[in-house]
């Protein structure tokens, strides 16, 4: 594609992002989407940056780097070493963690072909596969709660996933995900019923669309939530987790922190696990991130 056409396509994506944000309802202090005060403020700031800032460099915005881009955190060294020691490093993970230029991500100081964020997310996926024996590419459906700017979705596709991927998030972040994934020519699909099973990526903030996933479809799917459910108000997360896409999922990849806004997350997730005796759980504290936990789950198939 000629450079002129690339620039035109990028400008079109920026225009679409701003138009989507402009028509969003005014944010009040009584959001029903599970937003804490911190996330309400983040939503307002992201709107401002989209409309006034440069989306071509959105990965330099404080509202993004402060909530969904880990940068040069010390624990990334441990995670990079883990990936590099894997027998499939050369054949898989080395290529998977190569960073994309979209958004102007900051390179990781010790491995400049990637970013701290991409290494961090690849580590989640690698740990899930090592603990469960299930590569994420095998699932026909993945539902991710709180997808950030779409980076994990990008990684999963680089690992060979070709099914239906549903990203559920706050409306401002859903708009940003469409922009980011569109910048990378990912297979986005328009609003439609996830129950159709059509391959592609659906970015949505509408719980009704998630609710259209049937229990039968969910049973072969993977539910992903990395530090998102645990940063959501209890009433909303409890409602969301009763949807078949979550309640009947065939596998789970969850990460959470000990405390958020006074909520005892270990107690919450322990109680939730007890309601799912058919699921084989692997629950562990993340040794290099004290106070944070992985919760991997799989349902045995006959």
Short mmCIF file of C-alpha atoms in Angstrom, two decimals:
data_model
loop_
_atom_site.label_atom_id
_atom_site.label_comp_id
_atom_site.label_asym_id
_atom_site.label_seq_id
_atom_site.Cartn_x
_atom_site.Cartn_y
_atom_site.Cartn_z
CA UNK A 1 0.00 0.00 0.00
CA UNK A 2 1.35 3.42 -0.89
CA UNK A 3 2.33 5.77 1.95
CA UNK A 4 -0.36 8.25 0.92
CA UNK A 5 -3.02 5.58 1.26
CA UNK A 6 -1.61 4.46 4.62
CA UNK A 7 -1.84 8.02 5.91
CA UNK A 8 -5.37 8.33 4.59
CA UNK A 9 -6.40 5.11 6.30
CA UNK A 10 -4.82 6.28 9.57
CA UNK A 11 -6.57 9.63 9.37
CA UNK A 12 -9.86 7.84 8.78
CA UNK A 13 -9.32 5.74 11.91
CA UNK A 14 -8.58 8.87 13.97
CA UNK A 15 -11.74 10.54 12.66
CA UNK A 16 -13.82 7.44 13.47
CA UNK A 17 -12.35 7.27 16.99
CA UNK A 18 -13.15 10.90 17.71
CA UNK A 19 -16.64 10.65 16.26
CA UNK A 20 -17.40 7.62 18.42
CA UNK A 21 -16.20 9.39 21.57
CA UNK A 22 -18.05 12.61 20.74
CA UNK A 23 -21.46 10.92 20.72
CA UNK A 24 -21.00 9.06 24.02
CA UNK A 25 -23.40 10.06 26.82
CA UNK A 26 -22.15 12.49 29.44
CA UNK A 27 -20.43 10.72 32.33
CA UNK A 28 -22.10 11.31 35.68
CA UNK A 29 -21.10 10.13 39.12
CA UNK A 30 -23.59 7.26 39.17
CA UNK A 31 -22.33 5.01 36.41
CA UNK A 32 -24.04 1.63 36.15
CA UNK A 33 -21.16 -0.06 34.37
CA UNK A 34 -19.15 -0.95 37.46
CA UNK A 35 -16.81 2.03 37.20
CA UNK A 36 -15.09 3.03 40.39
CA UNK A 37 -14.30 6.69 40.98
CA UNK A 38 -10.80 6.09 39.61
CA UNK A 39 -12.17 4.61 36.41
CA UNK A 40 -14.74 7.39 36.01
CA UNK A 41 -11.89 9.88 36.11
CA UNK A 42 -9.88 7.76 33.67
CA UNK A 43 -12.80 7.71 31.25
CA UNK A 44 -13.11 11.48 31.34
CA UNK A 45 -9.39 11.95 30.79
CA UNK A 46 -9.31 9.47 27.92
CA UNK A 47 -12.14 11.34 26.22
CA UNK A 48 -10.19 14.57 26.55
CA UNK A 49 -7.03 13.05 25.14
CA UNK A 50 -8.84 11.47 22.19
CA UNK A 51 -10.41 14.79 21.25
CA UNK A 52 -7.48 17.09 22.03
CA UNK A 53 -4.38 14.91 21.86
CA UNK A 54 -2.63 12.89 19.16
CA UNK A 55 -4.10 9.37 18.90
CA UNK A 56 -1.11 8.31 16.80
CA UNK A 57 0.86 8.42 20.07
CA UNK A 58 -1.84 7.30 22.50
CA UNK A 59 0.57 4.94 24.27
CA UNK A 60 2.36 8.00 25.64
CA UNK A 61 -0.78 9.39 27.31
CA UNK A 62 -0.70 9.28 31.12
CA UNK A 63 -4.23 7.86 31.27
CA UNK A 64 -3.01 4.86 29.24
CA UNK A 65 0.45 4.37 30.71
CA UNK A 66 -0.97 4.68 34.22
CA UNK A 67 -3.64 2.01 33.84
CA UNK A 68 -2.77 -0.43 31.05
CA UNK A 69 0.86 -0.19 29.97
CA UNK A 70 3.40 -1.50 32.48
CA UNK A 71 6.49 -0.01 30.81
CA UNK A 72 9.87 -0.76 32.39
CA UNK A 73 8.70 -2.27 35.67
CA UNK A 74 11.34 -4.34 37.43
CA UNK A 75 9.31 -7.56 37.36
CA UNK A 76 9.36 -7.63 33.55
CA UNK A 77 12.95 -8.92 33.71
CA UNK A 78 11.69 -12.07 35.44
CA UNK A 79 8.94 -12.55 32.87
CA UNK A 80 11.24 -12.04 29.90
CA UNK A 81 13.71 -14.54 31.34
CA UNK A 82 10.89 -17.08 31.79
CA UNK A 83 9.87 -16.71 28.14
CA UNK A 84 13.45 -16.92 26.87
CA UNK A 85 14.06 -20.12 28.83
CA UNK A 86 11.09 -21.84 27.21
CA UNK A 87 11.93 -24.58 24.67
CA UNK A 88 9.58 -22.85 22.21
CA UNK A 89 11.18 -19.42 22.61
CA UNK A 90 12.82 -19.39 19.18
CA UNK A 91 9.93 -21.05 17.39
CA UNK A 92 7.18 -19.04 19.05
CA UNK A 93 7.47 -16.47 21.80
CA UNK A 94 10.41 -14.57 20.32
CA UNK A 95 8.32 -13.60 17.32
CA UNK A 96 5.10 -13.16 19.27
CA UNK A 97 6.50 -10.47 21.58
CA UNK A 98 7.84 -8.29 18.76
CA UNK A 99 6.09 -4.98 19.31
CA UNK A 100 3.90 -3.21 16.75
CA UNK A 101 4.46 0.50 16.03
CA UNK A 102 0.81 1.52 16.44
CA UNK A 103 0.37 4.01 19.30
CA UNK A 104 4.11 4.68 19.64
CA UNK A 105 4.86 2.17 22.44
CA UNK A 106 7.95 2.65 24.59
CA UNK A 107 10.51 -0.15 23.97
CA UNK A 108 11.51 -2.29 26.91
CA UNK A 109 14.93 -1.19 28.14
CA UNK A 110 16.43 -4.71 28.14
CA UNK A 111 14.76 -5.97 24.98
CA UNK A 112 14.01 -3.11 22.63
CA UNK A 113 12.25 -5.18 20.00
CA UNK A 114 9.38 -5.53 22.46
CA UNK A 115 7.72 -3.50 25.20
CA UNK A 116 7.20 -4.20 28.88
CA UNK A 117 3.49 -4.50 28.26
CA UNK A 118 3.79 -7.05 25.47
CA UNK A 119 6.23 -9.18 27.49
CA UNK A 120 3.91 -8.99 30.53
CA UNK A 121 0.89 -10.16 28.57
CA UNK A 122 2.80 -12.88 26.75
CA UNK A 123 3.87 -14.14 30.17
CA UNK A 124 0.19 -14.47 31.22
CA UNK A 125 -0.60 -16.50 28.12
CA UNK A 126 2.49 -18.66 28.47
CA UNK A 127 1.78 -19.39 32.13
CA UNK A 128 -1.82 -20.32 31.29
CA UNK A 129 -0.64 -22.73 28.61
CA UNK A 130 2.03 -24.23 30.88
CA UNK A 131 -0.43 -24.77 33.76
CA UNK A 132 -3.38 -26.08 31.72
CA UNK A 133 -1.77 -27.62 28.64
CA UNK A 134 -4.18 -25.58 26.51
CA UNK A 135 -2.87 -23.15 23.87
CA UNK A 136 -5.16 -20.14 23.51
CA UNK A 137 -5.30 -20.72 19.75
CA UNK A 138 -7.40 -23.86 20.28
CA UNK A 139 -10.51 -22.03 21.51
CA UNK A 140 -13.26 -21.09 19.03
CA UNK A 141 -14.41 -18.28 21.34
CA UNK A 142 -12.60 -15.92 23.71
CA UNK A 143 -14.39 -13.34 25.84
CA UNK A 144 -12.15 -10.75 27.49
CA UNK A 145 -13.44 -8.48 30.22
CA UNK A 146 -11.55 -5.19 30.31
CA UNK A 147 -9.36 -5.45 27.24
CA UNK A 148 -7.24 -2.32 27.78
CA UNK A 149 -6.35 -0.98 24.34
CA UNK A 150 -6.52 -4.41 22.67
CA UNK A 151 -2.93 -5.60 23.13
CA UNK A 152 -3.74 -9.03 24.58
CA UNK A 153 -6.20 -9.61 21.74
CA UNK A 154 -3.40 -8.79 19.31
CA UNK A 155 -1.06 -11.27 21.01
CA UNK A 156 -3.63 -14.06 20.97
CA UNK A 157 -4.04 -13.65 17.24
CA UNK A 158 -0.26 -13.70 16.76
CA UNK A 159 -0.37 -17.07 18.52
CA UNK A 160 -2.65 -18.39 15.79
CA UNK A 161 -6.16 -17.74 17.15
CA UNK A 162 -8.74 -17.43 14.37
CA UNK A 163 -12.06 -17.67 16.19
CA UNK A 164 -14.53 -15.19 17.66
CA UNK A 165 -12.95 -12.72 20.11
CA UNK A 166 -15.25 -10.48 22.14
CA UNK A 167 -13.73 -7.54 24.01
CA UNK A 168 -16.00 -6.06 26.66
CA UNK A 169 -14.94 -2.76 28.17
CA UNK A 170 -15.98 0.76 29.08
CA UNK A 171 -17.18 2.65 25.97
CA UNK A 172 -14.15 4.94 25.70
CA UNK A 173 -11.76 2.01 25.88
CA UNK A 174 -13.87 0.01 23.46
CA UNK A 175 -13.50 2.87 20.96
CA UNK A 176 -9.73 2.91 21.54
CA UNK A 177 -9.55 -0.85 20.97
CA UNK A 178 -11.25 -0.48 17.59
CA UNK A 179 -8.77 2.24 16.69
CA UNK A 180 -5.71 0.25 17.77
CA UNK A 181 -6.75 -3.07 16.25
CA UNK A 182 -7.94 -1.31 13.11
CA UNK A 183 -4.51 0.31 12.82
CA UNK A 184 -3.05 -3.19 12.68
CA UNK A 185 -5.60 -4.42 10.12
CA UNK A 186 -7.04 -6.90 12.57
CA UNK A 187 -10.33 -8.65 11.61
CA UNK A 188 -12.84 -6.37 13.32
CA UNK A 189 -16.53 -7.14 12.90
CA UNK A 190 -19.41 -4.72 13.25
CA UNK A 191 -21.94 -4.87 16.06
CA UNK A 192 -23.80 -8.13 15.83
CA UNK A 193 -24.87 -11.12 17.83
CA UNK A 194 -21.88 -13.04 19.21
CA UNK A 195 -24.15 -16.06 19.06
CA UNK A 196 -23.65 -16.08 15.30
CA UNK A 197 -20.21 -17.56 15.89
CA UNK A 198 -18.74 -15.55 13.01
CA UNK A 199 -14.94 -15.27 13.34
CA UNK A 200 -13.49 -11.86 14.04
CA UNK A 201 -13.11 -9.30 16.84
CA UNK A 202 -16.11 -7.58 18.38
CA UNK A 203 -15.36 -4.60 20.66
CA UNK A 204 -18.37 -3.71 22.78
CA UNK A 205 -19.54 -2.08 25.99
CA UNK A 206 -23.02 -3.59 25.72
CA UNK A 207 -23.64 -6.39 28.25
CA UNK A 208 -26.59 -7.56 26.13
CA UNK A 209 -24.21 -8.61 23.38
CA UNK A 210 -22.20 -10.66 25.85
CA UNK A 211 -25.49 -12.04 27.13
CA UNK A 212 -26.31 -13.39 23.67
CA UNK A 213 -23.51 -15.96 23.98
CA UNK A 214 -25.24 -19.25 24.76
CA UNK A 215 -24.12 -21.72 27.41
CA UNK A 216 -23.34 -24.25 24.69
CA UNK A 217 -21.00 -21.80 22.94
CA UNK A 218 -19.40 -20.72 26.20
CA UNK A 219 -18.54 -24.30 27.13
CA UNK A 220 -15.88 -24.39 24.41
CA UNK A 221 -14.70 -20.85 25.11
CA UNK A 222 -12.09 -19.09 27.24
CA UNK A 223 -12.89 -16.22 29.59
CA UNK A 224 -10.07 -13.73 30.23
CA UNK A 225 -9.88 -10.98 32.86
CA UNK A 226 -6.48 -9.66 33.90
CA UNK A 227 -6.82 -7.18 36.76
CA UNK A 228 -10.17 -6.00 35.41
CA UNK A 229 -12.85 -7.89 37.32
CA UNK A 230 -10.93 -7.18 40.52
CA UNK A 231 -11.07 -3.44 39.77
CA UNK A 232 -14.83 -3.45 39.21
CA UNK A 233 -17.49 -2.70 41.79
CA UNK A 234 -18.93 -5.82 43.41
CA UNK A 235 -22.54 -5.38 42.29
CA UNK A 236 -21.61 -5.11 38.62
CA UNK A 237 -19.05 -7.91 38.60
CA UNK A 238 -21.49 -10.26 40.31
CA UNK A 239 -24.14 -9.55 37.66
CA UNK A 240 -21.67 -9.90 34.82
CA UNK A 241 -20.30 -13.19 36.12
CA UNK A 242 -23.75 -14.79 35.97
CA UNK A 243 -23.82 -14.37 32.18
CA UNK A 244 -23.34 -17.70 30.35
CA UNK A 245 -20.21 -16.37 28.62
CA UNK A 246 -18.56 -16.33 32.04
CA UNK A 247 -20.56 -18.77 34.16
CA UNK A 248 -20.41 -21.59 31.60
CA UNK A 249 -16.95 -20.93 30.15
CA UNK A 250 -14.80 -23.95 29.41
CA UNK A 251 -11.63 -22.28 30.66
CA UNK A 252 -10.57 -19.23 32.66
CA UNK A 253 -7.52 -16.97 32.66
CA UNK A 254 -7.87 -14.49 35.52
CA UNK A 255 -5.38 -12.29 37.34
CA UNK A 256 -6.21 -10.08 40.29
CA UNK A 257 -4.76 -8.07 43.13
CA UNK A 258 -5.32 -8.61 46.85
CA UNK A 259 -7.17 -5.36 47.49
CA UNK A 260 -8.84 -2.72 45.37
CA UNK A 261 -10.94 0.04 46.85
CA UNK A 262 -11.32 -1.87 50.10
CA UNK A 263 -12.61 -5.05 48.40
CA UNK A 264 -11.04 -8.30 49.64
CA UNK A 265 -10.49 -9.90 46.25
CA UNK A 266 -9.03 -13.24 47.45
CA UNK A 267 -12.15 -13.75 49.54
CA UNK A 268 -14.38 -12.86 46.58
CA UNK A 269 -12.67 -15.21 44.12
CA UNK A 270 -12.42 -18.01 46.69
CA UNK A 271 -16.19 -17.84 47.21
CA UNK A 272 -16.79 -17.77 43.45
CA UNK A 273 -14.58 -20.82 42.89
CA UNK A 274 -16.62 -22.78 45.42
CA UNK A 275 -19.68 -22.33 43.20
CA UNK A 276 -17.86 -24.11 40.35
CA UNK A 277 -16.89 -27.60 41.59
CA UNK A 278 -16.67 -28.95 38.01
CA UNK A 279 -13.77 -26.62 37.23
CA UNK A 280 -10.19 -27.68 37.93
CA UNK A 281 -8.53 -24.58 39.39
CA UNK A 282 -4.88 -23.60 39.55
CA UNK A 283 -4.60 -20.72 42.01
CA UNK A 284 -1.28 -19.17 42.94
CA UNK A 285 0.29 -15.94 44.08
CA UNK A 286 2.51 -14.41 41.41
CA UNK A 287 5.88 -14.76 43.14
CA UNK A 288 7.53 -11.77 41.48
CA UNK A 289 4.43 -9.61 42.07
CA UNK A 290 3.52 -10.14 45.74
CA UNK A 291 -0.12 -9.48 46.49
CA UNK A 292 -1.22 -10.47 42.97
CA UNK A 293 -2.64 -13.83 41.92
CA UNK A 294 -3.32 -16.06 38.92
CA UNK A 295 -6.51 -18.07 38.71
CA UNK A 296 -6.54 -20.56 35.85
CA UNK A 297 -9.48 -22.89 35.38
CA UNK A 298 -10.40 -25.71 33.03
CA UNK A 299 -13.46 -27.90 32.71
CA UNK A 300 -12.80 -31.53 31.86
CA UNK A 301 -14.35 -32.60 28.57
CA UNK A 302 -15.77 -36.07 28.03
#
